[in-house]
mmCIF file of C-alpha atoms and ligand atoms in Angstrom:
data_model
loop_
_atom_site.group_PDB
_atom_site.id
_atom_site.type_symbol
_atom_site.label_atom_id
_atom_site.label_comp_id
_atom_site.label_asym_id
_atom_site.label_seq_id
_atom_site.Cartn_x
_atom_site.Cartn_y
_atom_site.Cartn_z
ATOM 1 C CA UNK V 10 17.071 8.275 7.096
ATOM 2 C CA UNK V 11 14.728 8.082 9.986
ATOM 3 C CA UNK V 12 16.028 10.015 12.994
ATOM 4 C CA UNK V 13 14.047 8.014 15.396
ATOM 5 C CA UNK V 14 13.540 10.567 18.545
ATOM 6 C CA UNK V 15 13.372 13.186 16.627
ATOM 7 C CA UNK V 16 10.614 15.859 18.492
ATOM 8 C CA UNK V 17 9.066 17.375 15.631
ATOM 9 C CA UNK V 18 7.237 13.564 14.748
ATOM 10 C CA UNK V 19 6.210 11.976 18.127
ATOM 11 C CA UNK V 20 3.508 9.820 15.770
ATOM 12 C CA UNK V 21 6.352 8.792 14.085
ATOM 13 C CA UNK V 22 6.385 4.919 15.311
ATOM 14 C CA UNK V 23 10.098 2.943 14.088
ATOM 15 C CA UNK V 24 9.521 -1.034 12.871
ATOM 16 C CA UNK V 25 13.242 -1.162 11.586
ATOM 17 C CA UNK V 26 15.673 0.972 9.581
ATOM 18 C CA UNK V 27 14.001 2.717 6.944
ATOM 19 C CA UNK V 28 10.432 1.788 7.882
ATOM 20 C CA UNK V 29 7.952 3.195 10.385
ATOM 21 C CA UNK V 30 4.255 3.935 11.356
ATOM 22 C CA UNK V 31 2.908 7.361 11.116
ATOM 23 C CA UNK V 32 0.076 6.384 13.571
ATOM 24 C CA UNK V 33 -3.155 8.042 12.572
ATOM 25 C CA UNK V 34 -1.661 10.656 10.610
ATOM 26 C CA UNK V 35 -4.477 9.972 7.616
ATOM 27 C CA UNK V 36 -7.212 10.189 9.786
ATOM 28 C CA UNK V 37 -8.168 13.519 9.393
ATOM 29 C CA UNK V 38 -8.819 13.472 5.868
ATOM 30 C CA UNK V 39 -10.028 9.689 5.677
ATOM 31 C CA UNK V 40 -13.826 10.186 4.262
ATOM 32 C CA UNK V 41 -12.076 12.559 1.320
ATOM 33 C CA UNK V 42 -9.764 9.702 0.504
ATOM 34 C CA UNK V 43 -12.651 7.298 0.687
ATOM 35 C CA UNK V 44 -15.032 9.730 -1.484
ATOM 36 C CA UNK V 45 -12.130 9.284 -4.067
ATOM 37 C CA UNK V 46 -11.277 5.889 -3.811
ATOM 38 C CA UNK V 47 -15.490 5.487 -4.677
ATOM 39 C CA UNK V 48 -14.570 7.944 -7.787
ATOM 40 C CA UNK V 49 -11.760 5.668 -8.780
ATOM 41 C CA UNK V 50 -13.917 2.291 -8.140
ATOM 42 C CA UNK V 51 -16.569 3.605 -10.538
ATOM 43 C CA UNK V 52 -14.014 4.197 -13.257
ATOM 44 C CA UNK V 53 -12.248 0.950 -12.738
ATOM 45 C CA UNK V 54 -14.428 -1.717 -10.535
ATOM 46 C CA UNK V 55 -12.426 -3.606 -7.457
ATOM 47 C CA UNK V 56 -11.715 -7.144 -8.901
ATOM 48 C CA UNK V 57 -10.591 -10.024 -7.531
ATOM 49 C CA UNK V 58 -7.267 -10.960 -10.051
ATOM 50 C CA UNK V 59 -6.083 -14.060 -10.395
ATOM 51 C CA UNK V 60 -2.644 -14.839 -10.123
ATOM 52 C CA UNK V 61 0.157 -16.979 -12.503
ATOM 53 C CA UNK V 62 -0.699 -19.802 -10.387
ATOM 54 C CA UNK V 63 -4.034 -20.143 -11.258
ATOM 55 C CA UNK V 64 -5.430 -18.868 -7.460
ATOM 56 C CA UNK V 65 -8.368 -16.263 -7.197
ATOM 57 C CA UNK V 66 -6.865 -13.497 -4.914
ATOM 58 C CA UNK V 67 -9.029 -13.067 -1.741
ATOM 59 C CA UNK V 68 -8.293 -8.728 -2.065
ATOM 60 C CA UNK V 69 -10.084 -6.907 -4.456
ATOM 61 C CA UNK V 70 -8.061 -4.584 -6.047
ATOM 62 C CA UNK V 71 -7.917 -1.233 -8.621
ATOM 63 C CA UNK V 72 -5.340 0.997 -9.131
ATOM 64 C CA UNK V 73 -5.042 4.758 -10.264
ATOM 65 C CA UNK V 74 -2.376 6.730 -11.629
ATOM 66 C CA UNK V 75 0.093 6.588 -14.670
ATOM 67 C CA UNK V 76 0.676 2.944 -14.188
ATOM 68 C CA UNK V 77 -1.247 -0.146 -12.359
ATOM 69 C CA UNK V 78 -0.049 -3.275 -11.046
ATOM 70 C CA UNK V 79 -1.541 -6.279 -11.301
ATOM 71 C CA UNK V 80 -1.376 -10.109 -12.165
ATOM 72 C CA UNK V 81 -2.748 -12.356 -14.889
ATOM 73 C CA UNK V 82 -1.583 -15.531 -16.646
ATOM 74 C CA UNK V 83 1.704 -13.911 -17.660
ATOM 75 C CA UNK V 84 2.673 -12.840 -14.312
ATOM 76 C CA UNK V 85 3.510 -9.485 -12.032
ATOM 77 C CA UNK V 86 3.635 -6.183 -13.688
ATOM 78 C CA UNK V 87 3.167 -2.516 -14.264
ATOM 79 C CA UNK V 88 1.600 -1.707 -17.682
ATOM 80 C CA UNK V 89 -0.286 1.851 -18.247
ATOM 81 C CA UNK V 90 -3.536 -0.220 -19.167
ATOM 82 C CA UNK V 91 -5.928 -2.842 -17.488
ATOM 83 C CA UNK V 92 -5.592 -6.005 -18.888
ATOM 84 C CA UNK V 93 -9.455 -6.564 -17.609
ATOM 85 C CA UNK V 94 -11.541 -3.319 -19.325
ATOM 86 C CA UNK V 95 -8.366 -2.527 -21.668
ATOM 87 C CA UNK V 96 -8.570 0.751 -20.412
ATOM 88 C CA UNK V 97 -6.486 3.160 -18.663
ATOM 89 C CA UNK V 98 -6.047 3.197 -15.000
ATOM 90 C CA UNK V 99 -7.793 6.226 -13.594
ATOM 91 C CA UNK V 100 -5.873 9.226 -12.953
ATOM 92 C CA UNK V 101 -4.056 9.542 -9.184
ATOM 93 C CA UNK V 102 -5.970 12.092 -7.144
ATOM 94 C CA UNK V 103 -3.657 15.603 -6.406
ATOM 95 C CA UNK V 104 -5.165 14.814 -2.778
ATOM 96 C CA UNK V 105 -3.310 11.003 -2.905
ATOM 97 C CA UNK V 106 -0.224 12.657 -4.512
ATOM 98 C CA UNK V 107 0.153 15.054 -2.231
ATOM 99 C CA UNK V 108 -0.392 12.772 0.940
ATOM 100 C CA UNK V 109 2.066 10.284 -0.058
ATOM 101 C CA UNK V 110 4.682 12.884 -0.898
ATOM 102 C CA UNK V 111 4.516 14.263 2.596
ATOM 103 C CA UNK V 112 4.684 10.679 4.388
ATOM 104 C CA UNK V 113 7.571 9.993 2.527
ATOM 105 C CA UNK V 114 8.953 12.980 3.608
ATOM 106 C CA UNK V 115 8.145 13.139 7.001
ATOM 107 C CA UNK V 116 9.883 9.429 7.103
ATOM 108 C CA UNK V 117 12.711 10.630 5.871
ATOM 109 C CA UNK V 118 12.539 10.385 1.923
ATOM 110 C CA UNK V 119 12.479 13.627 0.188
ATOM 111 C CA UNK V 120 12.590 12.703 -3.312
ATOM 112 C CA UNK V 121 9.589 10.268 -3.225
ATOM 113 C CA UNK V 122 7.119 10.802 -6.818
ATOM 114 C CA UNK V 123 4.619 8.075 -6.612
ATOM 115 C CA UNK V 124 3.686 7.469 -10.291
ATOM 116 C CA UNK V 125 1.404 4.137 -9.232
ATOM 117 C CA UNK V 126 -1.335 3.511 -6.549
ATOM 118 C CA UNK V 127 -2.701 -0.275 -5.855
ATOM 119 C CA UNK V 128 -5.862 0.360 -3.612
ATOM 120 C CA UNK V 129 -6.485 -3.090 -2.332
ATOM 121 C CA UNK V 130 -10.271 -3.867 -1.029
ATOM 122 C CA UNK V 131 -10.329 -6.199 2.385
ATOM 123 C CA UNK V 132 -13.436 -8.100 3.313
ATOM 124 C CA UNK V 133 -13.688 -10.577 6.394
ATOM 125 C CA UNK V 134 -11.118 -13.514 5.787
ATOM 126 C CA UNK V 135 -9.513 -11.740 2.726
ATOM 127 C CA UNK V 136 -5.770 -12.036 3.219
ATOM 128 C CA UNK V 137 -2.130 -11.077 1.753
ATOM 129 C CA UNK V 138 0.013 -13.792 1.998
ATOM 130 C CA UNK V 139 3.833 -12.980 2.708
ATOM 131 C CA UNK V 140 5.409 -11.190 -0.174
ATOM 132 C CA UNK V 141 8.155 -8.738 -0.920
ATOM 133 C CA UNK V 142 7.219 -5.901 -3.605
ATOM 134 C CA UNK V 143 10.038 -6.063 -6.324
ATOM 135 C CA UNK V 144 8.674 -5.295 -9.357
ATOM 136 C CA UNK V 145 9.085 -1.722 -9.082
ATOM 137 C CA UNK V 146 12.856 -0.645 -10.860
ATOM 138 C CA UNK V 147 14.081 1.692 -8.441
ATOM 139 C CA UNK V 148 14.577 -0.065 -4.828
ATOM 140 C CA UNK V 149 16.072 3.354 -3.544
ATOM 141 C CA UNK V 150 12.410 4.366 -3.650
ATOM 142 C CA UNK V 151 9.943 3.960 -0.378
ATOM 143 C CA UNK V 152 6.375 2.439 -0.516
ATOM 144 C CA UNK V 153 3.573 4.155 1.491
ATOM 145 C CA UNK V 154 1.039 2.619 2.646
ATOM 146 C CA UNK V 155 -2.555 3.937 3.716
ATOM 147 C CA UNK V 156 -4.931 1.993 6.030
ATOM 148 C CA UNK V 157 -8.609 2.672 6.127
ATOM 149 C CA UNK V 158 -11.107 1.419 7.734
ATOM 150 C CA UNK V 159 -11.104 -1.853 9.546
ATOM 151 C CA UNK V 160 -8.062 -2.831 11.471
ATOM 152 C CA UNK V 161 -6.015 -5.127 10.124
ATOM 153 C CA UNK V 162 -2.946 -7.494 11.569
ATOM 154 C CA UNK V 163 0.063 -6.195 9.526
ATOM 155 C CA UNK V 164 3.183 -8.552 9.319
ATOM 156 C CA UNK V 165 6.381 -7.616 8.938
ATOM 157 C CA UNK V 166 9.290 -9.741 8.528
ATOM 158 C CA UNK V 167 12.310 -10.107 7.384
ATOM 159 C CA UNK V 168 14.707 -10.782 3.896
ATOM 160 C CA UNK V 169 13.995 -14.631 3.568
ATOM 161 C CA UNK V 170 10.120 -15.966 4.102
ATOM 162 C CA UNK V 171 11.108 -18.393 6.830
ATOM 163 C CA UNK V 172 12.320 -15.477 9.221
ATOM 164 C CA UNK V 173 10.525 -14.484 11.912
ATOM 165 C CA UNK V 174 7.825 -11.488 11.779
ATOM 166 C CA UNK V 175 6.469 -8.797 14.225
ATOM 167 C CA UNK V 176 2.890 -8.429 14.094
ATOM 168 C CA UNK V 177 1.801 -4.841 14.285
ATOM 169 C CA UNK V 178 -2.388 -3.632 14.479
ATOM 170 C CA UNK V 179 -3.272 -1.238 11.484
ATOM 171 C CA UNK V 180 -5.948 1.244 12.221
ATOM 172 C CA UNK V 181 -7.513 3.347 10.281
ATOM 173 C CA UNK V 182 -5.574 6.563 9.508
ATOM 174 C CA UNK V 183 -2.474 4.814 10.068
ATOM 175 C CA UNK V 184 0.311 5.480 7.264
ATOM 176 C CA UNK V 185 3.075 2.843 6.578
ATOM 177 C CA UNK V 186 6.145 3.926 4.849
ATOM 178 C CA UNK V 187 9.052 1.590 3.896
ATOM 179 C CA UNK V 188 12.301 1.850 2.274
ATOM 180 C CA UNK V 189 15.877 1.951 2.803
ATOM 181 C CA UNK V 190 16.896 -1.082 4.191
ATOM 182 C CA UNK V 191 14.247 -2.562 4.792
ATOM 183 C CA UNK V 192 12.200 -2.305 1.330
ATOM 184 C CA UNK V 193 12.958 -5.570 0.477
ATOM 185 C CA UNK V 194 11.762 -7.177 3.752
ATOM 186 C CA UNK V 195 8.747 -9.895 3.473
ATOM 187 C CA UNK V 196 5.239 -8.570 4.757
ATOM 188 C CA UNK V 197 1.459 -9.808 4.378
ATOM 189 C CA UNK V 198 -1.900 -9.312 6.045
ATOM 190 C CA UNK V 199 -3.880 -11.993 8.019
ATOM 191 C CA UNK V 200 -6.631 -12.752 7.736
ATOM 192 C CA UNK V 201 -9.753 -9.978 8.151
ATOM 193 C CA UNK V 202 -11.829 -9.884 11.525
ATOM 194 C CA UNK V 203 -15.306 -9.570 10.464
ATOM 195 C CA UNK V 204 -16.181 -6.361 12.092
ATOM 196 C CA UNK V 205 -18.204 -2.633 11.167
ATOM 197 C CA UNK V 206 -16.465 0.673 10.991
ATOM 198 C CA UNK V 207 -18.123 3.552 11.107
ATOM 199 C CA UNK V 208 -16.413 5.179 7.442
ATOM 200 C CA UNK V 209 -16.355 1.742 5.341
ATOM 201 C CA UNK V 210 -18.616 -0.852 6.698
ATOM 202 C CA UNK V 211 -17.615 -4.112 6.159
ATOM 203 C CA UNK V 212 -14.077 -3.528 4.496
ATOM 204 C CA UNK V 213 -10.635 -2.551 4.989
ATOM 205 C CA UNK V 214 -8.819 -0.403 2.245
ATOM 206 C CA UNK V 215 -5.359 -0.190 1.140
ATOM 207 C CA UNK V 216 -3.648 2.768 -0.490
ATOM 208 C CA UNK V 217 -0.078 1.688 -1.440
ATOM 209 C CA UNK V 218 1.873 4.263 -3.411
ATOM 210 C CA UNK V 219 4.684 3.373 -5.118
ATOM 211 C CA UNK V 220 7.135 4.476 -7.961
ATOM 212 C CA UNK V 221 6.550 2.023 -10.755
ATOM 213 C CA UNK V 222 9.792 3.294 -13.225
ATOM 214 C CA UNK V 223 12.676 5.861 -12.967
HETATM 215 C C1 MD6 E 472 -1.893 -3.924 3.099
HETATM 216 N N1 MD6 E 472 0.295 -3.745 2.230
HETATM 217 O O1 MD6 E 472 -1.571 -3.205 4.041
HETATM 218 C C2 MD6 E 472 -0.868 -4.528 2.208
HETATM 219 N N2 MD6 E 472 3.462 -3.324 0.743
HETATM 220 O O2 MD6 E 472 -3.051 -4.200 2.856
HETATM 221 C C3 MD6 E 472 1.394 -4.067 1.544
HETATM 222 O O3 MD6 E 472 1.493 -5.074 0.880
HETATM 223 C C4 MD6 E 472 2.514 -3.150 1.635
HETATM 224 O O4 MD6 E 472 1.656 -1.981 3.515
HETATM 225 C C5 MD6 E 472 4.539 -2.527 0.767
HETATM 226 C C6 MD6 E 472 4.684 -1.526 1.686
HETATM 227 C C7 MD6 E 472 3.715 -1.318 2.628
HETATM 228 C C8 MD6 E 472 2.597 -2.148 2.622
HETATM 229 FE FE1 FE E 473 3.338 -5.230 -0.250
#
């Protein structure tokens, strides 16, 4: 579990039990994540999905590794292939792997093997609504979470969607990870300030990793 004041992580930033910000601790290698997030985009092409209820999301999203999520007509799920090209989802990156592993385990979760990443695409006004992520079978696993680009308002709330939220600014570089207790807790993005960064332009990007199945 996190150990909160712990000296060896001063980045290490607590929202509740079980999930914190690892402020800027992507930053560093951000344009090598971005050259392969391009890599995986020209395999499998952002697209806006729609979801069971019949809206067109305002994210763009791809995924890469052994499985994808996404949403259609039949609802939520993993599945190895994308129900749009009928393809496979392009392989994870060992850079992405190896990124999330060490976020997990610098927040406290040793065991973490991502076997999914949904890289979600932000222009201005695109939003995530509150949501909890539950399709994945194993809620002893953490999600981590990779912001690039644009900042972003980030909010995190609590177990029912009528509690109240903290807001929290995502920059670029900044790592999320979440778990424990609190992987079940409702979160969502508001809506995208128009803006220019200097590594992505007109967009934020997402980089959740998560594991899919045990
Ligand atoms: C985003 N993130 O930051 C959306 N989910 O664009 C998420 O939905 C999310 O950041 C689970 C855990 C961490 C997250
Ligand atoms: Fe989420």
């Amino acid at each position: 579990m996190l150990d909160l004041f712990s000296e060896e992580a001063p980045w290490l930033e607590p929202l509740a039990e079980g999930a914190a910000i690892l402020r800027r601790r992507a930053r560093d290698e951000a344009a090598a994540l971005l050259a392969l997030v391009d890599d995986i985009a020209a395999q499998n092409p952002f697209h806006h999905r729609i979801t069971p209820g019949g809206h067109r999301m305002s994210v763009a999203m791809t995924n890469c590794g052994d499985f994808g999520w996404s949403t259609d007509a039949r609802g939520y799920q993993y599945s190895e292939y994308d129900s749009v090209s009928g393809q496979r989802w392009p392989a994870m990156p060992d850079r992405f792997h190896q990124l999330a592993v060490a976020c997990a385990e610098e927040a406290g979760f040793p065991h973490f093997q991502p076997d999914a990443c949904l890289i979600n695409r932000y222009a201005p006004e695109a939003k995530l609504s509150l949501h909890q992520d539950k399709d994945e079978q194993d809620m002893r696993q953490p999600i981590v979470s990779v912001s690039l680009g644009l900042p972003a308002v980030f909010q995190f709330g609590g177990f029912e969607r009528g509690d109240a939220v903290q807001r929290v600014l995502l920059e670029h570089g900044d790592v999320v990870v979440w778990g424990g207790p609190s992987r079940l807790r409702y979160h969502g993005i508001l809506p995208l300030k128009a803006g220019s960064h200097p590594a992505t332009g007109a967009f934020r990007y997402n980089l959740t990793f998560r594991r899919a199945f045990r």
